[in-house]
Amino acid sequence: MTINSTSGRKGGFGHWVRQVADHDVFYSFTRSPVTMLAAFTTFVIVFASIFAPWLTPHDPFNPASLDLMEAFTPPVWVEDGTWKYPLGTDDQGRDILSTIMFGNRISLIVGFFAVLLSMLIGITLGTVSGYVGGWFDVVTMRLADAQLTVPPILIALLVDGVARTTLPRELQEEMAIYVLIFSIGIAAWPQYARVTRSGAMVERNKEYIAAARIIGIHPVRIMLGHIVPNVMGPTLVMATIGVALAIIIEATLSFLGVGVPPTTPSLGTLIRIGNDFLFSGEWWITIFPAVALVVLVLSVNLIGDWLRDTFNPKLR
Amino acid sequence: MALLEVDRLRIEFPTRRGVLVAVDDISFSIDQGEVLGVVGESGAGKSITGAAIIGLLEPPGQIAHGTIRLQGQRINGLPNEAMRRIRGAKIGVIFQDPLTSLNPLYTIGRQLVQTITTHTDLTTSQARDRAIDLLNEVGIPAAERRIDSYPHEFSGGMRQRVVIALALCAKPGLIIADEPTTALDVSIQAQIISLLRRLCQEHRTAIMLITHDMGVIAETADRVAVMYAGRIAEIGPLRDVVKNPKHPYTVGLMDSIPVIEEENDELAHIKGAMPGLQEIPIGCSFNPRCPDAFDQCRRERPDLMPTGNPNQVAACWKYDGTTNND
Amino acid sequence: MILYVLKRVFQAAGVMLFVAFISFVLFNYVGDPVNNMVGQEATIEDREALRERLGLNDPVVVQFSRFVAHALEGHFGISYRLQRPVKDLIAERLPATLELVFTSAILALALGIPLGIYTGLHRDTWLSRLILSSSLAGVSLPTFVIGILLIYVFSVSLNLLPSYGRGEVVKITGSWTTGFLTASGWKAIILPSITLCLYQLTLILRIVRSEMMEVLLTDYIKFARARGLTDRAINFGHALKNTLVPVITVTGLQIGSLIAFSIITETVFQWPGMGFLFIQAVHFADVPIMAAYMVLVALFFVIINLIVDLLYFVVDPRLRIERTVTIG
């Protein structure tokens, strides 16, 4: 999918989109019911999250609307359950369905923006590394390789931990989400950098790039306009799977208590809170958020898996 | 009786866009000890034919109809285990790239011994001796030591010699050589070709030599088959086909080979390009590019027919005695 | 060969030094060590005196060398929160983590590799598809969710296995306490090790499968088939060996990452290991423990990487030739 013109980025991207739509890719998508289901599910979840404040039957974060008498209500199909709280309530009377929808929101926001950050850092560093080379390339790749040996969750944990110790206590709650996005984003940039770098190195040697250079187009324009669109393919596959991973990392950190503050609970926080009640029989407080998390991650993973199989010519 | 007989072989690839025909009703035979050169452009169907003969056609490709006979026995459609016994023992294969043909993690000795013991009753040490003899035969110096070396310790030409040894080690009667010299330096090509020819003469092994390089064919082949778009355009003895080509495509091919002694202003070539599998024309598949094409060529597909020379047949309506043509 | 080993060891030392430096920076400059060690009432003179005594006014190089020297002996200062030497805390917790990680590693490899081979060889059987779908679930289930689910089924509902702690431990040689010598120790380690190994298991499975499928498409496999070698010889001789060689590196690193995931598992099961200690340290900004943990984990990784590199060298003959001696 190379672009043999010196057109700007818009032309390159549009051209690419058209190629995809015509492609076997689309055919394969419509033939795979599982993937279509996964895509549909993801869409529903995203939609519900964006419009959560308007869609949720209750506002779980308004203390005034909470009724402690309604705490520990079981889900509707269990004795004592009611349709008012279809999935039950937690220890403070919050509707589990609503908390899940809001929780999804946080998970998606963190996941999405963290990947965006990783991609930004990774693609920039990778493109420059691959295109310019030299000592920048050497240093960046060493750094990337070193970081790749450490699992992202550990890096996110460490960055998060350091941020906590450096930030004054008052700011910690406000900044928690940004710190989280930053930590997870930092943890995942190397893979995007490596992929982009290989792609850049391949493109760099092609004739249309030489032509662009001869005409005198500024290197930054070359990189942005030609190199980047051409390496987006595999990067997108990684990004999709990356979102799933970012969601898992965020949920894990929140579960461990070092993620988002309890005032804006993500799915991980909800699971942590609910865990305390597992043994006393109010299983729904932790199980439903857990199921919601798994469904979300599974759907995104399925889409990512399908994308990867479709774009991998070797395994057809 | 010929060693190998291929009769009306048709190989198809079902795809979601329809059935693509890669090889369309080809028939040819190879006698014992004979070298048949199969020449044609990339995509003409040469390698696929070779793959089909040894039963290693990659799915979704399949033999739609036709028969392949080895020493009179039908071998297409045999169950896997039966075909496995034929591969290596009755038919040997040489592929194009000697570097990737050899498993990098095993010594060449191990790979040789394994092949020998699979197809014969020799013990491991007997097989090892035989392997050393073979290595000597193909021209590997210091075979007793080199037998325990790994493939990456050899140069390209030497590796191809090892590959030849591997193809010959179970003493097959036929070798299918698919572009055996294409990946080698020109200087090495000649050595390998003459080695191949010498060995096959000594062991009375027939060769189906698949290549796009006419020069290689000219050195080695007894007969030549010219393939175009999945069909055989012409078959005949080497000298006849080269000096006196009958099919317009062959004529174009021979003309396009520059001769150093002559003065050429331009390199001659055949206009147009060989059609892809989805675009094969009706009638004779060469007709859009043929300078001698007439009406019938665009309507009916010609089979191989005699051209006046008894041993040379071509699939061209020009030689059809029943039609009036210019 | 010796050269190769030395080179790797040298590189490893370099990485450790780098990590030690980061740890040192963390230790000395993040937050104020003095503030964390004395109470509010301490006077400025007291603080200054403490600074002198701790050598915090010495040049950075001196401080760093001191740090490294201490680290090599295992001294990482005193935990802010627990007011005990970090060294002791680590010594207490390390066996728990190592035993857990070790058990999980064995499980992940012993199940992951064979399953990967099977699904790579037999792509289209229903069993393959089943295994593959389950593996997707394995990657999508966060470790802590697995832990909670297992606890719910086996501890809460069925009451078969404990949901926290190590069970009874036995002390052997020095400070090593093992759970392998008691029945309750074994019962206690089952759920945590299954939880911990699942993610790695699915990754290993997928990597082995993917590599196997790629290997089966190579020219040398094609040539082996063309020579009429048996399926068994091809699949388990040629394909397997070529699959496992690149897989070694990746699985080695996966095993290394078990250390990271043990943090989660230990938290879910309240397993008294280093991960649990670390999380609490992060909660309370207990920098000495964080710094020590970083160095230890880096050491663990570096050692694993070294072993993997050496294994690679042993297994892949292409690396053994320093000077390429070609014939012909």
Tab-separated table of N, CA and C in Angstrom, chain B residues 218-325:
chain	number	residue	atom	x	y	z
B	218	ALA	N	19.792	-24.266	-23.089
B	218	ALA	CA	20.612	-24.563	-24.254
B	218	ALA	C	21.810	-25.434	-23.888
B	219	GLU	N	22.297	-25.301	-22.658
B	219	GLU	CA	23.445	-26.106	-22.246
B	219	GLU	C	23.081	-27.550	-21.972
B	220	THR	N	21.876	-27.757	-21.508
B	220	THR	CA	21.595	-29.023	-20.855
B	220	THR	C	20.516	-29.887	-21.478
B	221	ALA	N	19.520	-29.248	-22.084
B	221	ALA	CA	18.325	-30.031	-22.372
B	221	ALA	C	18.462	-30.875	-23.641
B	222	ASP	N	17.715	-31.983	-23.637
B	222	ASP	CA	17.573	-32.763	-24.861
B	222	ASP	C	16.359	-32.263	-25.619
B	223	ARG	N	15.252	-32.096	-24.866
B	223	ARG	CA	14.048	-31.548	-25.465
B	223	ARG	C	13.615	-30.322	-24.681
B	224	VAL	N	12.835	-29.494	-25.336
B	224	VAL	CA	12.370	-28.263	-24.689
B	224	VAL	C	10.859	-28.169	-24.788
B	225	ALA	N	10.227	-27.770	-23.693
B	225	ALA	CA	8.799	-27.442	-23.720
B	225	ALA	C	8.672	-25.971	-23.383
B	226	VAL	N	7.970	-25.233	-24.210
B	226	VAL	CA	7.790	-23.799	-23.964
B	226	VAL	C	6.390	-23.595	-23.416
B	227	MET	N	6.309	-23.009	-22.225
B	227	MET	CA	4.999	-22.796	-21.610
B	227	MET	C	4.595	-21.335	-21.678
B	228	TYR	N	3.300	-21.133	-21.875
B	228	TYR	CA	2.784	-19.763	-21.900
B	228	TYR	C	1.389	-19.758	-21.298
B	229	ALA	N	1.179	-18.935	-20.275
B	229	ALA	CA	-0.138	-18.776	-19.664
B	229	ALA	C	-0.806	-20.112	-19.374
B	230	GLY	N	-0.066	-21.011	-18.784
B	230	GLY	CA	-0.656	-22.258	-18.347
B	230	GLY	C	-0.802	-23.305	-19.452
B	231	ARG	N	-0.353	-23.030	-20.643
B	231	ARG	CA	-0.446	-24.006	-21.723
B	231	ARG	C	0.957	-24.271	-22.261
B	232	ILE	N	1.102	-25.412	-22.934
B	232	ILE	CA	2.370	-25.649	-23.617
B	232	ILE	C	2.234	-25.113	-25.034
B	233	ALA	N	3.118	-24.185	-25.387
B	233	ALA	CA	3.054	-23.613	-26.722
B	233	ALA	C	3.747	-24.505	-27.749
B	234	GLU	N	4.837	-25.111	-27.301
B	234	GLU	CA	5.621	-25.885	-28.272
B	234	GLU	C	6.502	-26.877	-27.528
B	235	ILE	N	6.635	-28.075	-28.096
B	235	ILE	CA	7.642	-29.020	-27.563
B	235	ILE	C	8.417	-29.606	-28.731
B	236	GLY	N	9.693	-29.791	-28.495
B	236	GLY	CA	10.466	-30.448	-29.550
B	236	GLY	C	11.904	-30.630	-29.121
B	237	PRO	N	12.712	-31.242	-29.952
B	237	PRO	CA	14.130	-31.388	-29.638
B	237	PRO	C	14.764	-30.000	-29.516
B	238	LEU	N	15.777	-29.907	-28.712
B	238	LEU	CA	16.379	-28.616	-28.384
B	238	LEU	C	16.792	-27.851	-29.639
B	239	ARG	N	17.548	-28.519	-30.471
B	239	ARG	CA	18.088	-27.847	-31.657
B	239	ARG	C	16.974	-27.293	-32.530
B	240	ASP	N	15.938	-28.123	-32.712
B	240	ASP	CA	14.851	-27.710	-33.599
B	240	ASP	C	14.113	-26.507	-33.045
B	241	VAL	N	13.804	-26.558	-31.752
B	241	VAL	CA	13.032	-25.469	-31.185
B	241	VAL	C	13.842	-24.172	-31.204
B	242	VAL	N	15.130	-24.274	-30.954
B	242	VAL	CA	15.941	-23.061	-30.892
B	242	VAL	C	16.226	-22.500	-32.281
B	243	LYS	N	16.606	-23.394	-33.186
B	243	LYS	CA	16.980	-22.899	-34.520
B	243	LYS	C	15.768	-22.624	-35.380
B	244	ASN	N	14.733	-23.420	-35.160
B	244	ASN	CA	13.596	-23.375	-36.060
B	244	ASN	C	12.281	-23.336	-35.297
B	245	PRO	N	12.082	-22.303	-34.513
B	245	PRO	CA	10.873	-22.298	-33.689
B	245	PRO	C	9.624	-22.191	-34.542
B	246	LYS	N	8.572	-22.893	-34.136
B	246	LYS	CA	7.349	-22.895	-34.913
B	246	LYS	C	6.294	-21.982	-34.323
B	247	HIS	N	6.131	-21.989	-33.025
B	247	HIS	CA	5.094	-21.171	-32.415
B	247	HIS	C	5.558	-19.705	-32.376
B	248	PRO	N	4.675	-18.775	-32.736
B	248	PRO	CA	5.075	-17.358	-32.753
B	248	PRO	C	5.666	-16.884	-31.426
B	249	TYR	N	5.196	-17.441	-30.321
B	249	TYR	CA	5.751	-17.024	-29.044
B	249	TYR	C	7.208	-17.465	-28.940
B	250	THR	N	7.462	-18.700	-29.323
B	250	THR	CA	8.840	-19.189	-29.283
B	250	THR	C	9.721	-18.373	-30.207
B	251	VAL	N	9.138	-18.031	-31.373
B	251	VAL	CA	9.895	-17.201	-32.314
B	251	VAL	C	10.297	-15.896	-31.645
B	252	GLY	N	9.315	-15.289	-30.987
B	252	GLY	CA	9.600	-14.040	-30.300
B	252	GLY	C	10.648	-14.212	-29.219
B	253	LEU	N	10.546	-15.336	-28.492
B	253	LEU	CA	11.497	-15.613	-27.409
B	253	LEU	C	12.914	-15.704	-27.955
B	254	MET	N	13.068	-16.495	-29.001
B	254	MET	CA	14.405	-16.704	-29.553
B	254	MET	C	14.961	-15.410	-30.128
B	255	ASP	N	14.061	-14.631	-30.733
B	255	ASP	CA	14.525	-13.359	-31.292
B	255	ASP	C	14.980	-12.401	-30.212
B	256	SER	N	14.377	-12.512	-29.063
B	256	SER	CA	14.673	-11.508	-28.034
B	256	SER	C	15.989	-11.791	-27.327
B	257	ILE	N	16.590	-12.933	-27.616
B	257	ILE	CA	17.880	-13.210	-26.988
B	257	ILE	C	18.951	-12.507	-27.798
B	258	PRO	N	19.611	-11.518	-27.196
B	258	PRO	CA	20.598	-10.769	-27.994
B	258	PRO	C	21.809	-11.644	-28.287
B	259	VAL	N	22.303	-11.513	-29.499
B	259	VAL	CA	23.497	-12.262	-29.891
B	259	VAL	C	24.648	-11.280	-29.962
B	260	ILE	N	25.714	-11.586	-29.299
B	260	ILE	CA	26.795	-10.609	-29.149
B	260	ILE	C	27.434	-10.267	-30.486
B	261	GLU	N	27.510	-11.243	-31.368
B	261	GLU	CA	28.213	-10.985	-32.622
B	261	GLU	C	27.457	-10.025	-33.519
B	262	GLU	N	26.137	-10.028	-33.406
B	262	GLU	CA	25.377	-9.157	-34.295
B	262	GLU	C	25.304	-7.751	-33.753
B	263	GLU	N	25.069	-6.831	-34.636
B	263	GLU	CA	24.882	-5.453	-34.196
B	263	GLU	C	23.409	-5.215	-33.976
B	264	ASN	N	23.045	-4.799	-32.823
B	264	ASN	CA	21.645	-4.530	-32.556
B	264	ASN	C	21.477	-3.075	-32.167
B	265	ASP	N	20.550	-2.410	-32.785
B	265	ASP	CA	20.253	-1.054	-32.343
B	265	ASP	C	19.338	-1.089	-31.135
B	266	GLU	N	18.324	-1.925	-31.221
B	266	GLU	CA	17.374	-2.042	-30.127
B	266	GLU	C	17.302	-3.491	-29.703
B	267	LEU	N	16.961	-3.707	-28.485
B	267	LEU	CA	16.714	-5.073	-28.047
B	267	LEU	C	15.326	-5.486	-28.523
B	268	ALA	N	15.253	-6.624	-29.157
B	268	ALA	CA	13.948	-7.075	-29.635
B	268	ALA	C	13.132	-7.595	-28.465
B	269	HIS	N	11.819	-7.338	-28.502
B	269	HIS	CA	10.974	-7.906	-27.457
B	269	HIS	C	9.593	-8.156	-28.021
B	270	ILE	N	8.830	-8.943	-27.293
B	270	ILE	CA	7.459	-9.212	-27.714
B	270	ILE	C	6.563	-8.157	-27.081
B	271	LYS	N	5.754	-7.488	-27.870
B	271	LYS	CA	4.922	-6.425	-27.319
B	271	LYS	C	3.893	-7.001	-26.363
B	272	GLY	N	3.585	-6.210	-25.354
B	272	GLY	CA	2.564	-6.647	-24.414
B	272	GLY	C	3.177	-7.498	-23.311
B	273	ALA	N	2.305	-8.108	-22.516
B	273	ALA	CA	2.795	-8.949	-21.425
B	273	ALA	C	1.916	-10.176	-21.296
B	274	MET	N	2.473	-11.213	-20.683
B	274	MET	CA	1.697	-12.430	-20.487
B	274	MET	C	0.517	-12.121	-19.567
B	275	PRO	N	-0.688	-12.591	-19.934
B	275	PRO	CA	-1.853	-12.247	-19.124
B	275	PRO	C	-1.829	-12.935	-17.757
B	276	GLY	N	-2.378	-12.248	-16.771
B	276	GLY	CA	-2.541	-12.868	-15.455
B	276	GLY	C	-3.651	-13.896	-15.506
B	277	LEU	N	-3.761	-14.676	-14.439
B	277	LEU	CA	-4.706	-15.789	-14.460
B	277	LEU	C	-6.151	-15.346	-14.626
B	278	GLN	N	-6.438	-14.095	-14.246
B	278	GLN	CA	-7.831	-13.672	-14.369
B	278	GLN	C	-8.166	-13.145	-15.760
B	279	GLU	N	-7.115	-12.942	-16.575
B	279	GLU	CA	-7.379	-12.225	-17.830
B	279	GLU	C	-7.014	-13.037	-19.046
B	280	ILE	N	-7.071	-14.348	-18.951
B	280	ILE	CA	-6.639	-15.161	-20.083
B	280	ILE	C	-7.641	-15.019	-21.229
B	281	PRO	N	-7.148	-14.660	-22.397
B	281	PRO	CA	-8.066	-14.386	-23.511
B	281	PRO	C	-8.739	-15.665	-24.023
B	282	ILE	N	-9.855	-15.458	-24.726
B	282	ILE	CA	-10.540	-16.586	-25.363
B	282	ILE	C	-9.743	-16.995	-26.591
B	283	GLY	N	-9.850	-18.268	-26.903
B	283	GLY	CA	-9.097	-18.743	-28.064
B	283	GLY	C	-7.667	-19.015	-27.652
B	284	CYS	N	-6.732	-18.764	-28.538
B	284	CYS	CA	-5.332	-18.966	-28.204
B	284	CYS	C	-4.886	-17.860	-27.258
B	285	SER	N	-4.305	-18.214	-26.134
B	285	SER	CA	-4.013	-17.203	-25.114
B	285	SER	C	-2.956	-16.207	-25.566
B	286	PHE	N	-2.264	-16.497	-26.648
B	286	PHE	CA	-1.215	-15.598	-27.124
B	286	PHE	C	-1.735	-14.610	-28.161
B	287	ASN	N	-2.981	-14.775	-28.575
B	287	ASN	CA	-3.426	-14.044	-29.766
B	287	ASN	C	-3.325	-12.515	-29.672
B	288	PRO	N	-3.536	-11.871	-28.528
B	288	PRO	CA	-3.417	-10.408	-28.525
B	288	PRO	C	-2.010	-9.923	-28.869
B	289	ARG	N	-1.025	-10.748	-28.643
B	289	ARG	CA	0.339	-10.289	-28.870
B	289	ARG	C	0.949	-10.900	-30.126
B	290	CYS	N	0.168	-11.747	-30.825
B	290	CYS	CA	0.762	-12.535	-31.899
B	290	CYS	C	0.729	-11.779	-33.217
B	291	PRO	N	1.858	-11.642	-33.858
B	291	PRO	CA	1.880	-10.924	-35.141
B	291	PRO	C	1.169	-11.689	-36.268
B	292	ASP	N	0.987	-13.010	-36.089
B	292	ASP	CA	0.375	-13.806	-37.141
B	292	ASP	C	-1.056	-14.196	-36.820
B	293	ALA	N	-1.644	-13.576	-35.840
B	293	ALA	CA	-2.970	-14.035	-35.417
B	293	ALA	C	-4.027	-13.777	-36.474
B	294	PHE	N	-4.978	-14.712	-36.618
B	294	PHE	CA	-6.135	-14.486	-37.494
B	294	PHE	C	-7.389	-14.911	-36.757
B	295	ASP	N	-8.485	-14.906	-37.463
B	295	ASP	CA	-9.791	-15.079	-36.837
B	295	ASP	C	-9.917	-16.295	-35.919
B	296	GLN	N	-9.494	-17.443	-36.423
B	296	GLN	CA	-9.676	-18.662	-35.653
B	296	GLN	C	-8.931	-18.597	-34.319
B	297	CYS	N	-7.790	-17.909	-34.350
B	297	CYS	CA	-6.981	-17.825	-33.136
B	297	CYS	C	-7.753	-17.143	-32.015
B	298	ARG	N	-8.634	-16.202	-32.427
B	298	ARG	CA	-9.356	-15.480	-31.396
B	298	ARG	C	-10.579	-16.233	-30.910
B	299	ARG	N	-10.947	-17.302	-31.615
B	299	ARG	CA	-12.155	-18.025	-31.243
B	299	ARG	C	-11.884	-19.364	-30.584
B	300	GLU	N	-10.972	-20.127	-31.173
B	300	GLU	CA	-10.749	-21.479	-30.686
B	300	GLU	C	-9.359	-21.647	-30.115
B	301	ARG	N	-9.288	-22.446	-29.092
B	301	ARG	CA	-7.990	-22.696	-28.475
B	301	ARG	C	-7.314	-23.870	-29.160
B	302	PRO	N	-6.100	-23.675	-29.654
B	302	PRO	CA	-5.414	-24.775	-30.359
B	302	PRO	C	-4.749	-25.756	-29.396
B	303	ASP	N	-4.806	-27.056	-29.759
B	303	ASP	CA	-4.021	-28.031	-29.022
B	303	ASP	C	-2.698	-28.231	-29.756
B	304	LEU	N	-1.809	-29.004	-29.138
B	304	LEU	CA	-0.521	-29.250	-29.778
B	304	LEU	C	-0.746	-30.056	-31.066
B	305	MET	N	-0.187	-29.544	-32.141
B	305	MET	CA	-0.374	-30.269	-33.399
B	305	MET	C	0.938	-30.327	-34.169
B	306	PRO	N	1.053	-31.338	-35.027
B	306	PRO	CA	2.316	-31.522	-35.764
B	306	PRO	C	2.616	-30.340	-36.673
B	307	THR	N	3.891	-30.047	-36.818
B	307	THR	CA	4.277	-28.848	-37.558
B	307	THR	C	5.099	-29.171	-38.794
B	308	GLY	N	5.058	-30.380	-39.196
B	308	GLY	CA	5.894	-30.704	-40.340
B	308	GLY	C	7.111	-31.491	-39.889
B	309	ASN	N	7.762	-31.003	-38.874
B	309	ASN	CA	8.848	-31.748	-38.255
B	309	ASN	C	8.207	-32.782	-37.313
B	310	PRO	N	8.508	-34.055	-37.512
B	310	PRO	CA	7.783	-35.089	-36.763
B	310	PRO	C	7.922	-34.969	-35.241
B	311	ASN	N	9.065	-34.524	-34.757
B	311	ASN	CA	9.234	-34.500	-33.302
B	311	ASN	C	8.815	-33.188	-32.658
B	312	GLN	N	8.449	-32.232	-33.487
B	312	GLN	CA	8.179	-30.914	-32.938
B	312	GLN	C	6.707	-30.596	-33.075
B	313	VAL	N	6.040	-30.331	-31.999
B	313	VAL	CA	4.627	-29.973	-32.046
B	313	VAL	C	4.446	-28.581	-31.457
B	314	ALA	N	3.454	-27.864	-31.989
B	314	ALA	CA	3.169	-26.526	-31.479
B	314	ALA	C	1.670	-26.333	-31.404
B	315	ALA	N	1.235	-25.530	-30.468
B	315	ALA	CA	-0.197	-25.272	-30.329
B	315	ALA	C	-0.516	-24.002	-31.101
B	316	CYS	N	-0.623	-24.143	-32.400
B	316	CYS	CA	-0.828	-22.940	-33.207
B	316	CYS	C	-1.642	-23.301	-34.437
B	317	TRP	N	-2.656	-22.494	-34.779
B	317	TRP	CA	-3.525	-22.798	-35.886
B	317	TRP	C	-2.814	-22.714	-37.230
B	318	LYS	N	-1.651	-22.091	-37.248
B	318	LYS	CA	-0.923	-21.994	-38.512
B	318	LYS	C	-0.586	-23.373	-39.078
B	319	TYR	N	-0.482	-24.333	-38.158
B	319	TYR	CA	-0.047	-25.645	-38.603
B	319	TYR	C	-1.201	-26.603	-38.768
B	320	ASP	N	-2.391	-26.039	-38.695
B	320	ASP	CA	-3.546	-26.899	-38.859
B	320	ASP	C	-3.810	-27.077	-40.343
B	321	GLY	N	-3.603	-28.267	-40.852
B	321	GLY	CA	-3.724	-28.483	-42.285
B	321	GLY	C	-5.126	-28.267	-42.811
B	322	THR	N	-6.134	-28.290	-41.987
B	322	THR	CA	-7.499	-28.240	-42.492
B	322	THR	C	-7.991	-26.822	-42.711
B	323	THR	N	-7.255	-25.813	-42.264
B	323	THR	CA	-7.734	-24.441	-42.445
B	323	THR	C	-6.902	-23.735	-43.498
B	324	ASN	N	-7.551	-22.861	-44.236
B	324	ASN	CA	-6.780	-22.024	-45.155
B	324	ASN	C	-6.277	-20.816	-44.398
B	325	ASN	N	-4.995	-20.589	-44.459
B	325	ASN	CA	-4.505	-19.387	-43.777
B	325	ASN	C	-3.331	-18.819	-44.577
